[in-house]
Amino acid sequence: MPHRAAGYNHVIFHESGGLYSVEVSARRFAILYGEDGYLVHTNHFLDDTMKAIEKDPEELIASRVRYFRALRLVKQESAHTIKTLQAIQRDHVNFTNSICNHATDLKDPLDREKTINALIIDLTAREMHLAWGNPCKNPYHRYHLDA
Ligand SMILES: [Zn+2]
């Protein structure tokens, strides 16, 4: 959409195996493809053209820490299950910069990060597993996606 004020990362996937991550800023976008059957993304740009517009990449060090931790965990398993993916989302290694983020740094109330939900979509079973809030403290609820 033109004239947008900001952008986010959008993950688009299909049961045929297509897996895309669309990085969006206010004026640009880039498309990443999950060539090996997986794709990891956190809160910083991965595409080189998008990295060029980041004002202060050092503000996003925590995002990079989470990215490399998640990438390592994703690559450790050859065949993930809902349980192994939930374990990644509940991971606390590198706390306070862990994948499951608890907003422990309360110095600046306008600059806090926290996990607001954890989501896993199983396209084979056509189910969505969703935990509201931190997945280490809240149960996953299963939603059936069949029409
Ligand atoms: Zn947690």
Short mmCIF file of C-alpha atoms and ligand atoms in Angstrom, two decimals:
data_model
loop_
_atom_site.label_atom_id
_atom_site.label_comp_id
_atom_site.label_asym_id
_atom_site.label_seq_id
_atom_site.Cartn_x
_atom_site.Cartn_y
_atom_site.Cartn_z
CA MET A 1 0.00 0.00 0.00
CA PRO A 2 1.55 3.37 -0.95
CA HIS A 3 1.64 6.23 1.59
CA ARG A 4 2.06 3.88 4.52
CA ALA A 5 3.65 5.33 7.65
CA ALA A 6 5.64 2.27 8.66
CA GLY A 7 6.20 -1.31 7.81
CA TYR A 8 6.58 -4.67 9.41
CA ASN A 9 7.71 -8.11 8.49
CA HIS A 10 5.11 -10.31 6.87
CA VAL A 11 5.50 -14.08 6.59
CA ILE A 12 3.62 -15.71 3.72
CA PHE A 13 3.65 -19.46 3.19
CA HIS A 14 1.81 -22.18 1.34
CA GLU A 15 1.40 -25.89 1.93
CA SER A 16 3.22 -26.55 -1.35
CA GLY A 17 6.41 -25.37 0.38
CA GLY A 18 6.55 -21.73 -0.67
CA LEU A 19 7.87 -19.62 2.18
CA TYR A 20 8.36 -15.85 1.95
CA SER A 21 9.25 -13.09 4.33
CA VAL A 22 8.37 -9.59 3.15
CA GLU A 23 10.30 -6.83 4.89
CA VAL A 24 8.47 -3.52 4.62
CA SER A 25 9.45 0.04 5.49
CA ALA A 26 7.44 3.17 4.85
CA ARG A 27 8.77 3.39 1.28
CA ARG A 28 10.50 0.13 0.39
CA PHE A 29 10.08 -3.57 0.62
CA ALA A 30 12.18 -6.67 0.04
CA ILE A 31 11.19 -10.28 -0.38
CA LEU A 32 13.19 -13.09 1.22
CA TYR A 33 12.62 -16.74 0.32
CA GLY A 34 13.06 -19.75 2.62
CA GLU A 35 15.16 -21.85 0.25
CA ASP A 36 15.93 -24.69 2.65
CA GLY A 37 12.42 -25.12 4.03
CA TYR A 38 12.78 -22.70 6.91
CA LEU A 39 12.98 -18.98 7.49
CA VAL A 40 13.86 -17.13 10.67
CA HIS A 41 13.04 -13.48 11.25
CA THR A 42 13.08 -11.20 14.29
CA ASN A 43 12.84 -7.40 14.49
CA HIS A 44 15.64 -6.21 12.21
CA PHE A 45 16.00 -6.18 8.44
CA LEU A 46 17.87 -9.04 6.79
CA ASP A 47 17.86 -7.83 3.19
CA ASP A 48 20.88 -5.64 2.31
CA THR A 49 18.80 -2.91 0.65
CA MET A 50 16.58 -2.70 3.73
CA LYS A 51 19.55 -2.75 6.13
CA ALA A 52 20.78 0.42 4.42
CA ILE A 53 17.79 2.39 5.72
CA GLU A 54 18.06 1.32 9.37
CA LYS A 55 18.80 4.50 11.31
CA ASP A 56 20.55 2.93 14.28
CA PRO A 57 21.32 -0.78 13.85
CA GLU A 58 22.83 -0.93 17.34
CA GLU A 59 19.37 -0.35 18.80
CA LEU A 60 18.46 -3.75 17.42
CA ILE A 61 21.26 -5.83 18.94
CA ALA A 62 18.72 -7.80 20.99
CA SER A 63 16.87 -8.65 17.80
CA ARG A 64 20.09 -9.99 16.27
CA VAL A 65 20.78 -12.09 19.38
CA ARG A 66 17.28 -13.61 19.16
CA TYR A 67 17.69 -14.19 15.42
CA PHE A 68 20.93 -16.17 15.73
CA ARG A 69 19.58 -18.18 18.69
CA ALA A 70 16.38 -19.06 16.80
CA LEU A 71 18.32 -19.89 13.64
CA ARG A 72 20.57 -22.26 15.58
CA LEU A 73 17.59 -23.98 17.22
CA VAL A 74 15.70 -24.31 13.94
CA LYS A 75 18.74 -25.90 12.26
CA GLN A 76 19.32 -28.36 15.14
CA GLU A 77 16.28 -30.49 14.22
CA SER A 78 15.79 -32.13 10.86
CA ALA A 79 12.05 -32.65 11.43
CA HIS A 80 10.37 -30.23 13.80
CA THR A 81 7.18 -30.98 15.70
CA ILE A 82 4.76 -28.63 17.39
CA LYS A 83 6.59 -29.40 20.66
CA THR A 84 10.05 -28.54 19.31
CA LEU A 85 8.76 -25.29 17.81
CA GLN A 86 7.03 -24.39 21.08
CA ALA A 87 10.33 -25.03 22.88
CA ILE A 88 12.04 -22.52 20.56
CA GLN A 89 9.37 -19.92 21.32
CA ARG A 90 9.77 -20.54 25.06
CA ASP A 91 13.57 -20.30 24.94
CA HIS A 92 15.21 -18.11 27.62
CA VAL A 93 18.87 -18.44 26.63
CA ASN A 94 20.46 -14.96 26.46
CA PHE A 95 17.81 -13.59 28.86
CA THR A 96 16.98 -10.60 28.83
CA ASN A 97 17.44 -10.75 25.08
CA SER A 98 15.84 -14.17 24.82
CA ILE A 99 13.32 -15.33 22.24
CA CYS A 100 10.66 -15.40 24.98
CA ASN A 101 10.93 -11.78 26.07
CA HIS A 102 9.63 -10.52 29.41
CA ALA A 103 10.18 -6.75 29.34
CA THR A 104 12.37 -6.78 32.42
CA ASP A 105 14.09 -3.48 31.62
CA LEU A 106 11.62 -0.94 32.95
CA LYS A 107 13.94 2.08 32.88
CA ASP A 108 12.24 3.62 29.87
CA PRO A 109 8.51 2.81 29.78
CA LEU A 110 8.26 3.99 26.18
CA ASP A 111 11.00 1.69 24.93
CA ARG A 112 10.11 -1.78 26.16
CA GLU A 113 9.88 -5.05 24.29
CA LYS A 114 7.82 -8.06 25.27
CA THR A 115 6.50 -11.17 23.63
CA ILE A 116 2.81 -10.55 23.04
CA ASN A 117 1.98 -13.94 21.57
CA ALA A 118 3.51 -17.07 20.09
CA LEU A 119 2.03 -18.68 17.01
CA ILE A 120 2.67 -21.92 15.14
CA ILE A 121 0.68 -22.89 12.06
CA ASP A 122 0.68 -26.53 10.97
CA LEU A 123 -0.35 -26.50 7.31
CA THR A 124 -0.46 -30.31 7.14
CA ALA A 125 -2.95 -30.62 10.00
CA ARG A 126 -4.47 -27.22 9.18
CA GLU A 127 -4.16 -26.13 12.78
CA MET A 128 -2.93 -23.00 14.49
CA HIS A 129 -1.36 -23.18 17.94
CA LEU A 130 -1.51 -19.83 19.69
CA ALA A 131 -0.31 -18.73 23.12
CA TRP A 132 -1.37 -15.23 24.20
CA GLY A 133 1.42 -13.47 26.06
CA ASN A 134 4.63 -15.26 26.94
CA PRO A 135 4.46 -18.90 25.83
CA CYS A 136 6.46 -20.01 28.89
CA LYS A 137 3.60 -18.83 31.13
CA ASN A 138 0.54 -19.29 28.97
CA PRO A 139 -0.89 -22.40 27.33
CA TYR A 140 -1.16 -22.85 23.59
CA HIS A 141 -4.69 -23.01 22.26
CA ARG A 142 -5.34 -25.04 19.13
CA TYR A 143 -7.54 -23.64 16.36
CA HIS A 144 -8.67 -25.69 13.38
CA LEU A 145 -8.24 -23.84 10.11
CA ASP A 146 -10.44 -25.94 7.80
CA ALA A 147 -13.20 -24.01 6.09
ZN ZN B 1 9.31 -16.67 28.97
#
